[in-house]
């Protein structure tokens, strides 16, 4: 029950994201989810787009703002597989192939994360600024 609701929300986000990034006319026929719109307050869905491997520009938005309890939707809009983990080891999203999305739930107040495949890819949940990629790195 809960996972189907989540999935419906995920589909809604993916559809909205595809519309925004491709300029694609999204006249996909009427599969409109009946779940409430995502919002703040710990029960919404927050999308983090993975757009490349360029250090802290690999994620949009970065930092991202989310509340404890929010679902984080990790959408791989890039052309290669990524594997996101929280720096503190609390979350391992697993491999995300191009075009796919994975979700996790924000349990604490946030923190920094990175890609285990491309270690220059760094991001922050609820940080004041995006983290600096580890140096030496071409994106430092
Ligand atoms: Cu990566």
CSV table of N, CA and C and ligand atoms in Angstrom, one decimal:
chain,number,residue,atom,x,y,z
A,1,UNK,N,0.8,-1.2,0.0
A,1,UNK,CA,0.0,0.0,0.0
A,1,UNK,C,0.9,1.2,0.0
A,2,UNK,N,1.7,1.3,1.0
A,2,UNK,CA,2.6,2.5,1.1
A,2,UNK,C,3.5,2.6,-0.1
A,3,UNK,N,4.1,1.4,-0.5
A,3,UNK,CA,5.0,1.5,-1.7
A,3,UNK,C,4.3,1.9,-2.9
A,4,UNK,N,3.1,1.5,-3.1
A,4,UNK,CA,2.4,1.9,-4.3
A,4,UNK,C,2.1,3.4,-4.3
A,5,UNK,N,1.8,3.9,-3.2
A,5,UNK,CA,1.6,5.4,-3.1
A,5,UNK,C,2.9,6.1,-3.4
A,6,UNK,N,4.0,5.6,-2.8
A,6,UNK,CA,5.3,6.2,-3.1
A,6,UNK,C,5.6,6.1,-4.6
A,7,UNK,N,5.3,5.0,-5.2
A,7,UNK,CA,5.6,4.8,-6.6
A,7,UNK,C,4.8,5.8,-7.4
A,8,UNK,N,3.6,6.1,-7.1
A,8,UNK,CA,2.8,7.0,-7.8
A,8,UNK,C,3.4,8.4,-7.7
A,9,UNK,N,3.9,8.8,-6.5
A,9,UNK,CA,4.5,10.0,-6.3
A,9,UNK,C,5.8,10.1,-7.1
A,10,UNK,N,6.5,9.0,-7.2
A,10,UNK,CA,7.7,8.9,-7.9
A,10,UNK,C,7.5,9.2,-9.4
A,11,UNK,N,6.4,8.6,-9.9
A,11,UNK,CA,6.1,8.8,-11.3
A,11,UNK,C,5.7,10.2,-11.6
A,12,UNK,N,5.0,10.8,-10.6
A,12,UNK,CA,4.7,12.2,-10.8
A,12,UNK,C,5.9,13.1,-10.9
A,13,UNK,N,6.9,12.8,-10.1
A,13,UNK,CA,8.1,13.6,-10.0
A,13,UNK,C,8.9,13.4,-11.3
A,14,UNK,N,9.0,12.1,-11.7
A,14,UNK,CA,9.8,11.8,-12.9
A,14,UNK,C,9.2,12.5,-14.1
A,15,UNK,N,7.8,12.5,-14.2
A,15,UNK,CA,7.2,13.1,-15.3
A,15,UNK,C,7.4,14.6,-15.3
A,16,UNK,N,7.3,15.2,-14.1
A,16,UNK,CA,7.5,16.7,-14.1
A,16,UNK,C,9.0,17.0,-14.4
A,17,UNK,N,9.9,16.2,-14.0
A,17,UNK,CA,11.3,16.4,-14.2
A,17,UNK,C,11.6,16.3,-15.7
A,18,UNK,N,11.1,15.3,-16.3
A,18,UNK,CA,11.3,15.1,-17.8
A,18,UNK,C,10.8,16.3,-18.5
A,19,UNK,N,9.7,16.8,-18.1
A,19,UNK,CA,9.1,17.9,-18.8
A,19,UNK,C,10.0,19.1,-18.7
A,20,UNK,N,10.6,19.3,-17.5
A,20,UNK,CA,11.4,20.5,-17.3
A,20,UNK,C,12.7,20.4,-18.0
A,21,UNK,N,13.3,19.2,-18.1
A,21,UNK,CA,14.7,19.1,-18.6
A,21,UNK,C,14.8,18.9,-20.1
A,22,UNK,N,13.8,18.3,-20.7
A,22,UNK,CA,13.9,18.0,-22.1
A,22,UNK,C,13.0,19.0,-23.0
A,23,UNK,N,12.2,19.8,-22.4
A,23,UNK,CA,11.3,20.5,-23.2
A,23,UNK,C,10.3,19.7,-24.0
A,24,UNK,N,10.2,18.4,-23.5
A,24,UNK,CA,9.4,17.4,-24.2
A,24,UNK,C,7.9,17.8,-23.9
A,25,UNK,N,7.1,17.8,-25.0
A,25,UNK,CA,5.7,18.0,-24.8
A,25,UNK,C,5.1,16.8,-24.1
A,26,UNK,N,4.8,17.0,-22.8
A,26,UNK,CA,4.4,15.8,-22.0
A,26,UNK,C,2.9,15.6,-22.1
A,27,UNK,N,2.4,15.2,-23.2
A,27,UNK,CA,1.0,14.9,-23.3
A,27,UNK,C,0.8,13.4,-23.1
A,28,UNK,N,1.5,12.8,-22.1
A,28,UNK,CA,1.3,11.4,-21.8
A,28,UNK,C,-0.2,11.4,-21.3
A,29,UNK,N,-0.8,10.3,-21.7
A,29,UNK,CA,-2.2,10.2,-21.4
A,29,UNK,C,-2.5,10.1,-19.9
A,30,UNK,N,-3.7,10.4,-19.5
A,30,UNK,CA,-4.2,10.6,-18.2
A,30,UNK,C,-3.9,9.7,-17.1
A,31,UNK,N,-2.7,9.4,-16.7
A,31,UNK,CA,-2.4,8.6,-15.5
A,31,UNK,C,-2.1,9.5,-14.4
A,32,UNK,N,-3.1,10.3,-13.9
A,32,UNK,CA,-2.8,11.3,-12.9
A,32,UNK,C,-3.0,10.7,-11.5
A,33,UNK,N,-1.9,10.7,-10.7
A,33,UNK,CA,-2.0,10.1,-9.4
A,33,UNK,C,-2.9,10.9,-8.5
A,34,UNK,N,-3.5,10.1,-7.6
A,34,UNK,CA,-4.5,10.8,-6.7
A,34,UNK,C,-3.8,11.1,-5.3
A,35,UNK,N,-2.5,10.9,-5.2
A,35,UNK,CA,-1.8,11.2,-4.0
A,35,UNK,C,-1.7,12.7,-3.8
A,36,UNK,N,-1.6,13.1,-2.6
A,36,UNK,CA,-1.4,14.6,-2.4
A,36,UNK,C,-0.1,15.1,-3.0
A,37,UNK,N,-0.1,16.3,-3.3
A,37,UNK,CA,1.1,16.9,-3.9
A,37,UNK,C,2.3,16.9,-2.8
A,38,UNK,N,3.5,16.7,-3.3
A,38,UNK,CA,4.6,16.7,-2.4
A,38,UNK,C,4.7,18.1,-1.8
A,39,UNK,N,5.2,18.2,-0.6
A,39,UNK,CA,5.4,19.5,0.1
A,39,UNK,C,6.4,19.4,1.2
A,40,UNK,N,6.4,20.4,2.0
A,40,UNK,CA,7.4,20.3,3.1
A,40,UNK,C,6.7,19.7,4.3
A,41,UNK,N,7.4,19.5,5.3
A,41,UNK,CA,6.8,19.0,6.5
A,41,UNK,C,7.0,17.5,6.8
A,42,UNK,N,7.9,16.9,6.0
A,42,UNK,CA,8.4,15.6,6.4
A,42,UNK,C,7.6,14.5,5.7
A,43,UNK,N,6.7,14.7,4.8
A,43,UNK,CA,6.0,13.7,4.1
A,43,UNK,C,6.0,13.9,2.6
A,44,UNK,N,6.8,14.8,2.2
A,44,UNK,CA,6.8,15.1,0.7
A,44,UNK,C,7.9,14.3,0.0
A,45,UNK,N,8.0,14.6,-1.2
A,45,UNK,CA,9.1,14.0,-2.0
A,45,UNK,C,10.0,15.1,-2.6
A,46,UNK,N,11.3,15.0,-2.4
A,46,UNK,CA,12.2,16.0,-2.8
A,46,UNK,C,13.1,15.3,-3.9
A,47,UNK,N,13.2,15.9,-5.1
A,47,UNK,CA,14.0,15.3,-6.1
A,47,UNK,C,15.4,15.9,-6.2
A,48,UNK,N,16.4,15.0,-6.3
A,48,UNK,CA,17.7,15.4,-6.5
A,48,UNK,C,18.1,14.8,-7.9
A,49,UNK,N,18.3,15.7,-8.8
A,49,UNK,CA,18.7,15.3,-10.2
A,49,UNK,C,20.2,15.2,-10.3
A,50,UNK,N,20.6,14.0,-10.8
A,50,UNK,CA,22.0,13.8,-11.1
A,50,UNK,C,22.3,14.1,-12.5
A,51,UNK,N,23.0,15.2,-12.8
A,51,UNK,CA,23.1,15.7,-14.2
A,51,UNK,C,24.5,15.5,-14.8
A,52,UNK,N,25.5,15.0,-14.1
A,52,UNK,CA,26.8,14.8,-14.6
A,52,UNK,C,27.8,14.4,-13.6
A,53,UNK,N,29.0,14.5,-13.8
A,53,UNK,CA,30.1,14.1,-12.9
A,53,UNK,C,30.9,15.3,-12.4
A,54,UNK,N,30.4,16.5,-12.7
A,54,UNK,CA,31.2,17.7,-12.4
A,54,UNK,C,31.2,18.1,-11.0
A,55,UNK,N,31.9,17.4,-10.1
A,55,UNK,CA,32.0,17.9,-8.7
A,55,UNK,C,30.7,18.1,-8.1
A,56,UNK,N,30.6,19.3,-7.4
A,56,UNK,CA,29.4,19.6,-6.7
A,56,UNK,C,28.3,20.2,-7.7
A,57,UNK,N,28.6,20.3,-9.0
A,57,UNK,CA,27.6,20.7,-10.0
A,57,UNK,C,26.9,19.4,-10.6
A,58,UNK,N,27.3,18.3,-10.0
A,58,UNK,CA,26.7,17.0,-10.5
A,58,UNK,C,25.3,16.8,-10.1
A,59,UNK,N,24.9,17.6,-9.0
A,59,UNK,CA,23.6,17.4,-8.4
A,59,UNK,C,22.8,18.7,-8.5
A,60,UNK,N,21.5,18.6,-8.8
A,60,UNK,CA,20.7,19.8,-8.9
A,60,UNK,C,19.4,19.5,-8.1
A,61,UNK,N,19.0,20.2,-7.1
A,61,UNK,CA,19.8,21.3,-6.5
A,61,UNK,C,20.8,20.8,-5.6
A,62,UNK,N,21.8,21.7,-5.3
A,62,UNK,CA,22.9,21.3,-4.4
A,62,UNK,C,23.4,22.6,-3.7
A,63,UNK,N,23.1,22.7,-2.4
A,63,UNK,CA,22.5,21.8,-1.5
A,63,UNK,C,21.0,21.7,-1.8
A,64,UNK,N,20.4,20.6,-1.3
A,64,UNK,CA,19.0,20.4,-1.4
A,64,UNK,C,18.4,20.6,0.0
A,65,UNK,N,17.2,21.2,0.1
A,65,UNK,CA,16.5,21.3,1.4
A,65,UNK,C,15.4,20.3,1.5
A,66,UNK,N,15.5,19.6,2.6
A,66,UNK,CA,14.5,18.5,2.8
A,66,UNK,C,14.3,18.4,4.3
A,67,UNK,N,13.1,17.9,4.7
A,67,UNK,CA,12.8,17.7,6.1
A,67,UNK,C,12.9,16.2,6.5
A,68,UNK,N,13.2,15.9,7.7
A,68,UNK,CA,13.2,14.5,8.2
A,68,UNK,C,11.8,13.9,7.8
A,69,UNK,N,11.9,12.7,7.3
A,69,UNK,CA,10.7,12.0,6.8
A,69,UNK,C,10.4,12.2,5.4
A,70,UNK,N,11.0,13.2,4.8
A,70,UNK,CA,10.8,13.4,3.3
A,70,UNK,C,11.4,12.2,2.5
A,71,UNK,N,10.8,11.9,1.4
A,71,UNK,CA,11.4,10.9,0.5
A,71,UNK,C,12.3,11.7,-0.4
A,72,UNK,N,13.5,11.2,-0.5
A,72,UNK,CA,14.5,11.8,-1.5
A,72,UNK,C,14.5,10.9,-2.7
A,73,UNK,N,14.2,11.6,-3.8
A,73,UNK,CA,14.1,10.9,-5.1
A,73,UNK,C,15.4,11.2,-5.9
A,74,UNK,N,16.2,10.2,-6.1
A,74,UNK,CA,17.5,10.4,-6.7
A,74,UNK,C,17.3,10.0,-8.2
A,75,UNK,N,17.3,11.0,-9.1
A,75,UNK,CA,17.0,10.7,-10.5
A,75,UNK,C,18.3,10.9,-11.3
A,76,UNK,N,18.6,9.8,-12.0
A,76,UNK,CA,19.9,9.9,-12.8
A,76,UNK,C,19.5,10.4,-14.2
A,77,UNK,N,19.8,11.6,-14.4
A,77,UNK,CA,19.6,12.2,-15.7
A,77,UNK,C,20.8,12.2,-16.5
A,78,UNK,N,21.9,11.6,-16.0
A,78,UNK,CA,23.1,11.5,-16.7
A,78,UNK,C,23.2,10.3,-17.6
A,79,UNK,N,24.3,10.1,-18.3
A,79,UNK,CA,24.4,9.0,-19.2
A,79,UNK,C,25.2,7.8,-18.7
A,80,UNK,N,25.7,7.9,-17.5
A,80,UNK,CA,26.4,6.8,-16.8
A,80,UNK,C,25.8,6.5,-15.5
A,81,UNK,N,26.2,5.3,-15.0
A,81,UNK,CA,25.6,4.8,-13.7
A,81,UNK,C,26.3,5.6,-12.6
A,82,UNK,N,25.5,5.9,-11.5
A,82,UNK,CA,26.1,6.5,-10.3
A,82,UNK,C,25.7,5.7,-9.1
A,83,UNK,N,26.4,5.9,-8.0
A,83,UNK,CA,26.1,5.1,-6.8
A,83,UNK,C,26.3,6.0,-5.6
A,84,UNK,N,25.2,6.5,-5.0
A,84,UNK,CA,25.3,7.5,-4.0
A,84,UNK,C,25.2,7.0,-2.6
A,85,UNK,N,26.1,7.5,-1.8
A,85,UNK,CA,26.1,7.1,-0.4
A,85,UNK,C,26.2,8.4,0.5
A,86,UNK,N,25.6,8.3,1.7
A,86,UNK,CA,25.9,9.4,2.6
A,86,UNK,C,27.3,9.3,3.1
A,87,UNK,N,28.0,10.4,3.3
A,87,UNK,CA,29.3,10.4,3.8
A,87,UNK,C,29.5,9.6,5.1
A,88,UNK,N,28.5,9.7,6.0
A,88,UNK,CA,28.5,9.0,7.3
A,88,UNK,C,28.2,7.5,7.2
A,89,UNK,N,27.9,7.0,6.0
A,89,UNK,CA,27.6,5.6,5.8
A,89,UNK,C,26.2,5.2,6.2
A,90,UNK,N,25.3,6.2,6.5
A,90,UNK,CA,24.0,5.9,7.0
A,90,UNK,C,23.0,5.4,5.9
A,91,UNK,N,23.3,5.8,4.7
A,91,UNK,CA,22.5,5.5,3.5
A,91,UNK,C,23.3,5.0,2.3
A,92,UNK,N,22.9,4.0,1.7
A,92,UNK,CA,23.6,3.5,0.5
A,92,UNK,C,22.5,3.3,-0.6
A,93,UNK,N,22.4,4.2,-1.5
A,93,UNK,CA,21.3,4.2,-2.5
A,93,UNK,C,21.5,3.0,-3.5
A,94,UNK,N,22.7,2.6,-3.7
A,94,UNK,CA,23.0,1.6,-4.7
A,94,UNK,C,23.2,2.2,-6.0
A,95,UNK,N,23.4,1.3,-7.0
A,95,UNK,CA,23.6,1.8,-8.4
A,95,UNK,C,22.3,2.3,-9.0
A,96,UNK,N,22.5,3.5,-9.6
A,96,UNK,CA,21.4,4.1,-10.4
A,96,UNK,C,21.8,4.2,-11.8
A,97,UNK,N,21.2,3.4,-12.7
A,97,UNK,CA,21.6,3.4,-14.1
A,97,UNK,C,21.0,4.6,-14.7
A,98,UNK,N,21.5,5.0,-15.9
A,98,UNK,CA,21.0,6.2,-16.6
A,98,UNK,C,19.5,6.1,-16.8
A,99,UNK,N,18.8,7.2,-16.5
A,99,UNK,CA,17.3,7.3,-16.7
A,99,UNK,C,16.5,6.7,-15.5
A,100,UNK,N,17.2,6.1,-14.6
A,100,UNK,CA,16.5,5.5,-13.5
A,100,UNK,C,16.4,6.4,-12.3
A,101,UNK,N,15.6,6.0,-11.3
A,101,UNK,CA,15.5,6.8,-10.1
A,101,UNK,C,15.5,5.8,-8.9
A,102,UNK,N,16.0,6.2,-7.8
A,102,UNK,CA,15.9,5.5,-6.6
A,102,UNK,C,15.5,6.4,-5.5
A,103,UNK,N,14.9,5.9,-4.4
A,103,UNK,CA,14.4,6.7,-3.4
A,103,UNK,C,15.1,6.3,-2.0
A,104,UNK,N,15.2,7.2,-1.2
A,104,UNK,CA,15.5,6.9,0.2
A,104,UNK,C,14.7,7.9,1.1
A,105,UNK,N,14.7,7.6,2.4
A,105,UNK,CA,14.0,8.5,3.3
A,105,UNK,C,15.0,9.3,4.2
A,106,UNK,N,14.8,10.6,4.3
A,106,UNK,CA,15.6,11.3,5.1
A,106,UNK,C,15.2,11.1,6.6
A,107,UNK,N,16.1,10.5,7.3
A,107,UNK,CA,15.8,10.2,8.7
A,107,UNK,C,16.3,11.2,9.7
A,108,UNK,N,17.4,11.8,9.4
A,108,UNK,CA,18.0,12.8,10.3
A,108,UNK,C,17.9,14.2,9.7
A,109,UNK,N,18.8,15.0,10.0
A,109,UNK,CA,18.8,16.4,9.6
A,109,UNK,C,19.5,16.6,8.2
A,110,UNK,N,20.1,15.6,7.7
A,110,UNK,CA,20.8,15.8,6.4
A,110,UNK,C,22.3,15.5,6.6
A,111,UNK,N,23.0,16.0,5.7
A,111,UNK,CA,24.5,15.8,5.7
A,111,UNK,C,25.0,15.7,4.3
A,112,UNK,N,26.3,15.4,4.2
A,112,UNK,CA,26.9,15.4,2.8
A,112,UNK,C,26.8,13.9,2.3
A,113,UNK,N,26.9,13.9,1.0
A,113,UNK,CA,26.8,12.6,0.3
A,113,UNK,C,27.8,12.6,-0.9
A,114,UNK,N,28.1,11.5,-1.5
A,114,UNK,CA,29.0,11.5,-2.6
A,114,UNK,C,28.7,10.2,-3.5
A,115,UNK,N,29.3,10.2,-4.6
A,115,UNK,CA,29.2,9.0,-5.5
A,115,UNK,C,30.4,8.1,-5.3
A,116,UNK,N,30.1,6.9,-5.1
A,116,UNK,CA,31.3,6.0,-4.9
A,116,UNK,C,32.0,5.6,-6.2
A,117,UNK,N,31.4,5.9,-7.3
A,117,UNK,CA,32.0,5.6,-8.6
A,117,UNK,C,32.9,6.8,-9.0
A,118,UNK,N,32.3,8.0,-8.8
A,118,UNK,CA,33.0,9.2,-9.2
A,118,UNK,C,33.1,10.0,-8.0
A,119,UNK,N,34.3,9.9,-7.3
A,119,UNK,CA,34.4,10.5,-5.9
A,119,UNK,C,34.4,12.0,-5.9
A,120,UNK,N,34.5,12.6,-7.1
A,120,UNK,CA,34.5,14.1,-7.1
A,120,UNK,C,33.1,14.6,-7.0
A,121,UNK,N,32.1,13.7,-7.2
A,121,UNK,CA,30.7,14.1,-7.1
A,121,UNK,C,30.3,14.2,-5.7
A,122,UNK,N,30.0,15.4,-5.2
A,122,UNK,CA,29.7,15.6,-3.8
A,122,UNK,C,28.4,16.5,-3.7
A,123,UNK,N,27.6,16.2,-2.7
A,123,UNK,CA,26.4,17.1,-2.5
A,123,UNK,C,26.1,17.1,-1.1
A,124,UNK,N,25.1,18.0,-0.8
A,124,UNK,CA,24.7,18.2,0.6
A,124,UNK,C,23.2,18.2,0.7
A,125,UNK,N,22.7,17.6,1.8
A,125,UNK,CA,21.3,17.8,2.1
A,125,UNK,C,21.2,18.7,3.3
A,126,UNK,N,20.6,19.8,3.1
A,126,UNK,CA,20.4,20.9,4.2
A,126,UNK,C,21.6,21.6,4.6
A,127,UNK,N,22.7,21.5,3.9
A,127,UNK,CA,23.9,22.3,4.2
A,127,UNK,C,23.7,23.7,3.7
A,128,UNK,N,24.5,24.6,4.2
A,128,UNK,CA,24.4,26.0,3.8
A,128,UNK,C,24.9,26.2,2.4
A,129,UNK,N,25.9,25.4,2.0
A,129,UNK,CA,26.5,25.5,0.7
A,129,UNK,C,26.8,24.1,0.2
A,130,UNK,N,27.1,24.0,-1.1
A,130,UNK,CA,27.5,22.7,-1.6
A,130,UNK,C,28.9,22.4,-1.1
A,131,UNK,N,29.2,21.1,-0.8
A,131,UNK,CA,30.6,20.7,-0.4
A,131,UNK,C,31.6,20.9,-1.5
A,132,UNK,N,32.8,21.0,-1.1
A,132,UNK,CA,33.9,21.1,-2.1
A,132,UNK,C,34.4,19.7,-2.5
A,133,UNK,N,34.6,19.5,-3.7
A,133,UNK,CA,35.0,18.2,-4.1
A,133,UNK,C,36.4,17.9,-3.6
A,134,UNK,N,36.7,16.6,-3.3
A,134,UNK,CA,38.1,16.3,-2.8
A,134,UNK,C,39.1,16.7,-3.8
A,135,UNK,N,40.2,17.2,-3.3
A,135,UNK,CA,41.3,17.6,-4.2
A,135,UNK,C,42.5,16.6,-4.0
A,136,UNK,N,43.3,16.4,-5.0
A,136,UNK,CA,43.2,17.1,-6.3
A,136,UNK,C,42.1,16.5,-7.2
A,137,UNK,N,41.5,17.3,-7.9
A,137,UNK,CA,40.4,16.9,-8.8
A,137,UNK,C,40.2,18.0,-9.8
A,138,UNK,N,39.9,17.5,-11.0
A,138,UNK,CA,39.8,18.5,-12.1
A,138,UNK,C,38.7,19.6,-11.8
A,139,UNK,N,37.8,19.2,-10.9
A,139,UNK,CA,36.7,20.2,-10.6
A,139,UNK,C,36.9,21.0,-9.4
A,140,UNK,N,38.1,20.9,-8.8
A,140,UNK,CA,38.3,21.7,-7.6
A,140,UNK,C,38.5,23.1,-7.9
B,1,LIG,CU1,28.9,8.9,-10.2
